[in-house]
Amino acid sequence: MSSDSGFAGRVTLAITGASGVQYGLRLLQCLLAQNQQVLLMVSKAAQVVIATETDLKLPGSPDAMEHFLTEQYGGMAGQLCVFGREQWMAPVASGSGAPSAMVVCPCSTGTLSAIACGASNNLIERAADVALKERRQLILVPREAPYSEIHLEHMLKLTRMGSVIIPASPGFYHRPQSVEDMVDFVVARILSQLGLEQALLPRWGEALIQGG
């Protein structure tokens, strides 16, 4: 991906109200570190989960949130753009302005349902609808257990539309030593799907190739 703004590329990121907001926040940090411009939306439910699962005190308004997260993760001026749930003039609301890739991480089952049905009741749902109608990359990271038949039907429907489903299900072959290692496993898979380099996780068989 390339960008005329001086950044290496542009990615839409939505964080919704499923448990596992650490995945979305770590992904945001990694995207900023790779000089990606990030167009971010955080649902109201996600703000509640962030307050519950982390020590971050996330401001409520988009402008304040943008400033806070830029400082928190070392972003450059203009690199992070945060939009509210009904900010319909945001670039992500139209195929002519949206980035070529969108990630919903984590993706609540409510958001999954709304995207599968084309609800577009808020900016996150509209942005995902734009990605689908424009045949652009849409990565959804659900975190739920167990999945109901409804959840599975929605995932199958979205997969058939071209979306990629990456459940927040970390593997253990890299022998994680911390929760952060498990978070990085999933984030590494997302970065790879986006076509971005990642050093969070060795690729399968990499050690054998390097060892000759």
PDB file of C-alpha atoms in Angstrom:
ATOM      1  CA  MET A   1       0.000   0.000   0.000  1.00  0.00           C
ATOM      2  CA  SER A   2       1.185   3.521  -0.694  1.00  0.00           C
ATOM      3  CA  SER A   3      -0.072   6.966   0.245  1.00  0.00           C
ATOM      4  CA  ASP A   4       0.273  10.480  -1.113  1.00  0.00           C
ATOM      5  CA  SER A   5       0.328  11.866   2.435  1.00  0.00           C
ATOM      6  CA  GLY A   6       3.891  10.763   3.191  1.00  0.00           C
ATOM      7  CA  PHE A   7       2.770   7.652   5.059  1.00  0.00           C
ATOM      8  CA  ALA A   8       3.498   4.149   3.813  1.00  0.00           C
ATOM      9  CA  GLY A   9      -0.210   3.334   3.516  1.00  0.00           C
ATOM     10  CA  ARG A  10      -3.671   3.794   4.999  1.00  0.00           C
ATOM     11  CA  VAL A  11      -5.732   1.322   7.009  1.00  0.00           C
ATOM     12  CA  THR A  12      -9.195   1.612   8.527  1.00  0.00           C
ATOM     13  CA  LEU A  13      -9.340   0.116  12.023  1.00  0.00           C
ATOM     14  CA  ALA A  14     -12.475  -0.374  14.097  1.00  0.00           C
ATOM     15  CA  ILE A  15     -12.412  -1.562  17.699  1.00  0.00           C
ATOM     16  CA  THR A  16     -15.778  -2.873  18.878  1.00  0.00           C
ATOM     17  CA  GLY A  17     -17.174  -4.121  22.153  1.00  0.00           C
ATOM     18  CA  ALA A  18     -15.943  -7.691  22.339  1.00  0.00           C
ATOM     19  CA  SER A  19     -13.545  -8.851  25.011  1.00  0.00           C
ATOM     20  CA  GLY A  20      -9.990  -8.703  23.738  1.00  0.00           C
ATOM     21  CA  VAL A  21      -9.514  -4.988  23.072  1.00  0.00           C
ATOM     22  CA  GLN A  22      -5.807  -5.643  23.665  1.00  0.00           C
ATOM     23  CA  TYR A  23      -5.668  -7.116  20.157  1.00  0.00           C
ATOM     24  CA  GLY A  24      -7.008  -3.932  18.595  1.00  0.00           C
ATOM     25  CA  LEU A  25      -4.823  -1.614  20.644  1.00  0.00           C
ATOM     26  CA  ARG A  26      -1.688  -3.622  19.907  1.00  0.00           C
ATOM     27  CA  LEU A  27      -2.584  -3.661  16.208  1.00  0.00           C
ATOM     28  CA  LEU A  28      -2.965   0.126  16.309  1.00  0.00           C
ATOM     29  CA  GLN A  29       0.465   0.432  17.904  1.00  0.00           C
ATOM     30  CA  CYS A  30       2.048  -1.802  15.251  1.00  0.00           C
ATOM     31  CA  LEU A  31       0.377   0.007  12.348  1.00  0.00           C
ATOM     32  CA  LEU A  32       1.607   3.373  13.614  1.00  0.00           C
ATOM     33  CA  ALA A  33       5.111   1.939  14.058  1.00  0.00           C
ATOM     34  CA  GLN A  34       5.037   0.850  10.402  1.00  0.00           C
ATOM     35  CA  ASN A  35       4.222   4.392   9.238  1.00  0.00           C
ATOM     36  CA  GLN A  36       0.649   3.497   8.312  1.00  0.00           C
ATOM     37  CA  GLN A  37      -1.979   6.199   8.534  1.00  0.00           C
ATOM     38  CA  VAL A  38      -4.816   4.786  10.628  1.00  0.00           C
ATOM     39  CA  LEU A  39      -8.442   5.863  10.335  1.00  0.00           C
ATOM     40  CA  LEU A  40      -9.814   4.696  13.677  1.00  0.00           C
ATOM     41  CA  MET A  41     -13.302   4.165  15.080  1.00  0.00           C
ATOM     42  CA  VAL A  42     -13.960   2.970  18.626  1.00  0.00           C
ATOM     43  CA  SER A  43     -17.506   1.954  19.520  1.00  0.00           C
ATOM     44  CA  LYS A  44     -19.113   3.019  22.796  1.00  0.00           C
ATOM     45  CA  ALA A  45     -19.156  -0.591  23.950  1.00  0.00           C
ATOM     46  CA  ALA A  46     -15.439  -0.865  23.145  1.00  0.00           C
ATOM     47  CA  GLN A  47     -14.736   2.150  25.357  1.00  0.00           C
ATOM     48  CA  VAL A  48     -16.452   0.333  28.222  1.00  0.00           C
ATOM     49  CA  VAL A  49     -14.407  -2.821  27.553  1.00  0.00           C
ATOM     50  CA  ILE A  50     -11.160  -0.822  27.346  1.00  0.00           C
ATOM     51  CA  ALA A  51     -11.913   0.673  30.766  1.00  0.00           C
ATOM     52  CA  THR A  52     -12.638  -2.820  32.108  1.00  0.00           C
ATOM     53  CA  GLU A  53      -9.768  -4.798  30.571  1.00  0.00           C
ATOM     54  CA  THR A  54      -6.940  -2.224  30.548  1.00  0.00           C
ATOM     55  CA  ASP A  55      -5.542   0.626  32.609  1.00  0.00           C
ATOM     56  CA  LEU A  56      -6.092   3.132  29.799  1.00  0.00           C
ATOM     57  CA  LYS A  57      -8.342   6.081  30.572  1.00  0.00           C
ATOM     58  CA  LEU A  58      -9.593   6.715  27.064  1.00  0.00           C
ATOM     59  CA  PRO A  59     -11.233  10.118  26.457  1.00  0.00           C
ATOM     60  CA  GLY A  60     -14.752  10.050  25.061  1.00  0.00           C
ATOM     61  CA  SER A  61     -14.545  12.614  22.242  1.00  0.00           C
ATOM     62  CA  PRO A  62     -12.871  11.699  18.929  1.00  0.00           C
ATOM     63  CA  ASP A  63     -10.459  14.668  19.024  1.00  0.00           C
ATOM     64  CA  ALA A  64      -9.331  13.971  22.577  1.00  0.00           C
ATOM     65  CA  MET A  65      -9.036  10.257  21.849  1.00  0.00           C
ATOM     66  CA  GLU A  66      -6.945  11.001  18.769  1.00  0.00           C
ATOM     67  CA  HIS A  67      -4.549  13.161  20.780  1.00  0.00           C
ATOM     68  CA  PHE A  68      -4.339  10.645  23.626  1.00  0.00           C
ATOM     69  CA  LEU A  69      -3.659   7.586  21.432  1.00  0.00           C
ATOM     70  CA  THR A  70      -1.173   9.461  19.251  1.00  0.00           C
ATOM     71  CA  GLU A  71       0.859  10.267  22.353  1.00  0.00           C
ATOM     72  CA  GLN A  72       0.308   6.824  23.885  1.00  0.00           C
ATOM     73  CA  TYR A  73       1.666   4.960  20.855  1.00  0.00           C
ATOM     74  CA  GLY A  74       4.152   7.454  19.460  1.00  0.00           C
ATOM     75  CA  GLY A  75       2.284   8.415  16.297  1.00  0.00           C
ATOM     76  CA  MET A  76       3.197  11.385  14.125  1.00  0.00           C
ATOM     77  CA  ALA A  77       1.027  14.414  13.497  1.00  0.00           C
ATOM     78  CA  GLY A  78      -1.839  13.496  11.194  1.00  0.00           C
ATOM     79  CA  GLN A  79      -1.035   9.785  11.309  1.00  0.00           C
ATOM     80  CA  LEU A  80      -4.025   8.832  13.441  1.00  0.00           C
ATOM     81  CA  CYS A  81      -7.519  10.090  12.602  1.00  0.00           C
ATOM     82  CA  VAL A  82     -10.344   9.170  14.989  1.00  0.00           C
ATOM     83  CA  PHE A  83     -13.986   9.414  13.885  1.00  0.00           C
ATOM     84  CA  GLY A  84     -17.250   9.340  15.826  1.00  0.00           C
ATOM     85  CA  ARG A  85     -20.075   6.862  15.283  1.00  0.00           C
ATOM     86  CA  GLU A  86     -22.161   9.280  13.194  1.00  0.00           C
ATOM     87  CA  GLN A  87     -19.422  11.256  11.466  1.00  0.00           C
ATOM     88  CA  TRP A  88     -20.827  10.518   8.017  1.00  0.00           C
ATOM     89  CA  MET A  89     -18.453  12.872   6.177  1.00  0.00           C
ATOM     90  CA  ALA A  90     -15.460  10.757   7.221  1.00  0.00           C
ATOM     91  CA  PRO A  91     -13.452   9.259   4.319  1.00  0.00           C
ATOM     92  CA  VAL A  92     -14.345   5.713   5.402  1.00  0.00           C
ATOM     93  CA  ALA A  93     -18.035   6.352   4.641  1.00  0.00           C
ATOM     94  CA  SER A  94     -17.454   6.450   0.878  1.00  0.00           C
ATOM     95  CA  GLY A  95     -15.724   4.266  -1.652  1.00  0.00           C
ATOM     96  CA  SER A  96     -14.011   7.339  -3.085  1.00  0.00           C
ATOM     97  CA  GLY A  97     -12.226   8.118   0.183  1.00  0.00           C
ATOM     98  CA  ALA A  98     -11.857   4.895   2.155  1.00  0.00           C
ATOM     99  CA  PRO A  99      -8.536   3.042   2.438  1.00  0.00           C
ATOM    100  CA  SER A 100      -8.116  -0.224   0.547  1.00  0.00           C
ATOM    101  CA  ALA A 101      -8.123  -2.296   3.752  1.00  0.00           C
ATOM    102  CA  MET A 102     -10.252  -2.386   6.889  1.00  0.00           C
ATOM    103  CA  VAL A 103      -9.835  -4.404  10.079  1.00  0.00           C
ATOM    104  CA  VAL A 104     -12.442  -4.829  12.814  1.00  0.00           C
ATOM    105  CA  CYS A 105     -10.477  -6.005  15.852  1.00  0.00           C
ATOM    106  CA  PRO A 106     -11.970  -7.266  18.007  1.00  0.00           C
ATOM    107  CA  CYS A 107     -15.244  -7.736  16.184  1.00  0.00           C
ATOM    108  CA  SER A 108     -18.254  -8.223  18.449  1.00  0.00           C
ATOM    109  CA  THR A 109     -20.910 -10.657  17.289  1.00  0.00           C
ATOM    110  CA  GLY A 110     -23.343  -7.739  17.150  1.00  0.00           C
ATOM    111  CA  THR A 111     -21.056  -5.910  14.712  1.00  0.00           C
ATOM    112  CA  LEU A 112     -20.541  -9.157  12.794  1.00  0.00           C
ATOM    113  CA  SER A 113     -24.319  -9.484  12.410  1.00  0.00           C
ATOM    114  CA  ALA A 114     -24.782  -5.863  11.338  1.00  0.00           C
ATOM    115  CA  ILE A 115     -22.033  -6.112   8.709  1.00  0.00           C
ATOM    116  CA  ALA A 116     -23.410  -9.389   7.364  1.00  0.00           C
ATOM    117  CA  CYS A 117     -26.853  -7.797   6.998  1.00  0.00           C
ATOM    118  CA  GLY A 118     -25.634  -4.459   5.583  1.00  0.00           C
ATOM    119  CA  ALA A 119     -27.210  -2.515   8.449  1.00  0.00           C
ATOM    120  CA  SER A 120     -24.958   0.593   8.231  1.00  0.00           C
ATOM    121  CA  ASN A 121     -26.502   2.081  11.392  1.00  0.00           C
ATOM    122  CA  ASN A 122     -23.224   3.713  12.437  1.00  0.00           C
ATOM    123  CA  LEU A 123     -19.908   4.656  10.857  1.00  0.00           C
ATOM    124  CA  ILE A 124     -18.206   1.340  11.672  1.00  0.00           C
ATOM    125  CA  GLU A 125     -20.957  -0.628   9.949  1.00  0.00           C
ATOM    126  CA  ARG A 126     -21.004   1.791   7.007  1.00  0.00           C
ATOM    127  CA  ALA A 127     -17.224   1.571   6.596  1.00  0.00           C
ATOM    128  CA  ALA A 128     -17.423  -2.227   6.483  1.00  0.00           C
ATOM    129  CA  ASP A 129     -20.298  -1.995   3.993  1.00  0.00           C
ATOM    130  CA  VAL A 130     -18.115   0.248   1.809  1.00  0.00           C
ATOM    131  CA  ALA A 131     -15.279  -2.302   1.949  1.00  0.00           C
ATOM    132  CA  LEU A 132     -17.659  -5.044   0.837  1.00  0.00           C
ATOM    133  CA  LYS A 133     -19.341  -3.117  -1.963  1.00  0.00           C
ATOM    134  CA  GLU A 134     -15.996  -1.899  -3.317  1.00  0.00           C
ATOM    135  CA  ARG A 135     -14.540  -5.433  -3.129  1.00  0.00           C
ATOM    136  CA  ARG A 136     -11.787  -4.224  -0.800  1.00  0.00           C
ATOM    137  CA  GLN A 137      -9.989  -6.080   1.954  1.00  0.00           C
ATOM    138  CA  LEU A 138     -12.085  -6.609   5.089  1.00  0.00           C
ATOM    139  CA  ILE A 139     -10.602  -8.507   8.026  1.00  0.00           C
ATOM    140  CA  LEU A 140     -12.845  -9.405  10.962  1.00  0.00           C
ATOM    141  CA  VAL A 141     -11.442 -10.662  14.275  1.00  0.00           C
ATOM    142  CA  PRO A 142     -14.273 -12.167  16.347  1.00  0.00           C
ATOM    143  CA  ARG A 143     -13.687 -13.097  19.989  1.00  0.00           C
ATOM    144  CA  GLU A 144     -16.515 -15.220  21.329  1.00  0.00           C
ATOM    145  CA  ALA A 145     -16.924 -18.687  22.799  1.00  0.00           C
ATOM    146  CA  PRO A 146     -18.778 -20.748  21.928  1.00  0.00           C
ATOM    147  CA  TYR A 147     -20.096 -19.619  18.543  1.00  0.00           C
ATOM    148  CA  SER A 148     -23.794 -20.032  17.923  1.00  0.00           C
ATOM    149  CA  GLU A 149     -25.209 -21.170  14.601  1.00  0.00           C
ATOM    150  CA  ILE A 150     -26.111 -17.528  13.896  1.00  0.00           C
ATOM    151  CA  HIS A 151     -22.491 -16.418  14.432  1.00  0.00           C
ATOM    152  CA  LEU A 152     -21.190 -19.184  12.185  1.00  0.00           C
ATOM    153  CA  GLU A 153     -23.733 -18.393   9.477  1.00  0.00           C
ATOM    154  CA  HIS A 154     -22.683 -14.751   9.503  1.00  0.00           C
ATOM    155  CA  MET A 155     -18.998 -15.668   9.290  1.00  0.00           C
ATOM    156  CA  LEU A 156     -19.682 -18.032   6.377  1.00  0.00           C
ATOM    157  CA  LYS A 157     -21.755 -15.376   4.607  1.00  0.00           C
ATOM    158  CA  LEU A 158     -19.042 -12.742   5.005  1.00  0.00           C
ATOM    159  CA  THR A 159     -16.315 -15.175   3.927  1.00  0.00           C
ATOM    160  CA  ARG A 160     -18.251 -15.868   0.747  1.00  0.00           C
ATOM    161  CA  MET A 161     -18.383 -12.097   0.171  1.00  0.00           C
ATOM    162  CA  GLY A 162     -14.600 -11.945   0.327  1.00  0.00           C
ATOM    163  CA  SER A 163     -13.962 -11.048   3.950  1.00  0.00           C
ATOM    164  CA  VAL A 164     -11.247 -12.781   5.936  1.00  0.00           C
ATOM    165  CA  ILE A 165     -12.208 -14.108   9.361  1.00  0.00           C
ATOM    166  CA  ILE A 166      -9.332 -14.342  11.852  1.00  0.00           C
ATOM    167  CA  PRO A 167     -10.686 -15.549  15.198  1.00  0.00           C
ATOM    168  CA  ALA A 168      -8.758 -14.235  18.175  1.00  0.00           C
ATOM    169  CA  SER A 169      -7.437 -17.733  18.869  1.00  0.00           C
ATOM    170  CA  PRO A 170      -3.688 -17.617  19.552  1.00  0.00           C
ATOM    171  CA  GLY A 171      -1.563 -20.668  18.820  1.00  0.00           C
ATOM    172  CA  PHE A 172       1.068 -22.082  21.140  1.00  0.00           C
ATOM    173  CA  TYR A 173       3.760 -23.496  18.859  1.00  0.00           C
ATOM    174  CA  HIS A 174       5.859 -20.375  19.526  1.00  0.00           C
ATOM    175  CA  ARG A 175       5.716 -21.188  23.260  1.00  0.00           C
ATOM    176  CA  PRO A 176       4.266 -17.897  24.550  1.00  0.00           C
ATOM    177  CA  GLN A 177       5.683 -16.690  27.850  1.00  0.00           C
ATOM    178  CA  SER A 178       3.159 -13.942  28.512  1.00  0.00           C
ATOM    179  CA  VAL A 179      -0.280 -12.626  27.646  1.00  0.00           C
ATOM    180  CA  GLU A 180       1.484 -10.123  25.387  1.00  0.00           C
ATOM    181  CA  ASP A 181       3.016 -12.991  23.400  1.00  0.00           C
ATOM    182  CA  MET A 182      -0.444 -14.458  22.851  1.00  0.00           C
ATOM    183  CA  VAL A 183      -1.812 -11.089  21.740  1.00  0.00           C
ATOM    184  CA  ASP A 184       1.106 -10.692  19.333  1.00  0.00           C
ATOM    185  CA  PHE A 185       0.327 -14.065  17.738  1.00  0.00           C
ATOM    186  CA  VAL A 186      -3.046 -12.819  16.516  1.00  0.00           C
ATOM    187  CA  VAL A 187      -1.760  -9.352  15.604  1.00  0.00           C
ATOM    188  CA  ALA A 188       1.032 -10.932  13.554  1.00  0.00           C
ATOM    189  CA  ARG A 189      -1.534 -12.883  11.528  1.00  0.00           C
ATOM    190  CA  ILE A 190      -3.484  -9.704  10.852  1.00  0.00           C
ATOM    191  CA  LEU A 191      -0.371  -7.826   9.725  1.00  0.00           C
ATOM    192  CA  SER A 192       0.520 -10.678   7.389  1.00  0.00           C
ATOM    193  CA  GLN A 193      -2.968 -10.566   5.867  1.00  0.00           C
ATOM    194  CA  LEU A 194      -2.483  -6.833   5.289  1.00  0.00           C
ATOM    195  CA  GLY A 195       0.745  -7.557   3.442  1.00  0.00           C
ATOM    196  CA  LEU A 196       2.848  -5.819   6.089  1.00  0.00           C
ATOM    197  CA  GLU A 197       6.123  -7.056   7.518  1.00  0.00           C
ATOM    198  CA  GLN A 198       6.027  -8.248  11.102  1.00  0.00           C
ATOM    199  CA  ALA A 199       8.664  -9.384  13.580  1.00  0.00           C
ATOM    200  CA  LEU A 200       6.239 -10.350  16.331  1.00  0.00           C
ATOM    201  CA  LEU A 201       6.145 -14.040  15.463  1.00  0.00           C
ATOM    202  CA  PRO A 202       8.494 -16.344  13.533  1.00  0.00           C
ATOM    203  CA  ARG A 203       6.820 -17.811  10.482  1.00  0.00           C
ATOM    204  CA  TRP A 204       6.191 -21.548  10.478  1.00  0.00           C
ATOM    205  CA  GLY A 205       9.341 -23.371   9.313  1.00  0.00           C
ATOM    206  CA  GLU A 206      11.452 -20.198   9.333  1.00  0.00           C
ATOM    207  CA  ALA A 207      13.977 -21.627  11.782  1.00  0.00           C
ATOM    208  CA  LEU A 208      14.481 -24.692   9.595  1.00  0.00           C
ATOM    209  CA  ILE A 209      15.078 -22.552   6.499  1.00  0.00           C
ATOM    210  CA  GLN A 210      17.520 -20.260   8.307  1.00  0.00           C
ATOM    211  CA  GLY A 211      19.321 -23.270   9.768  1.00  0.00           C
ATOM    212  CA  GLY A 212      19.863 -24.722   6.327  1.00  0.00           C
TER     213      GLY A 212
END
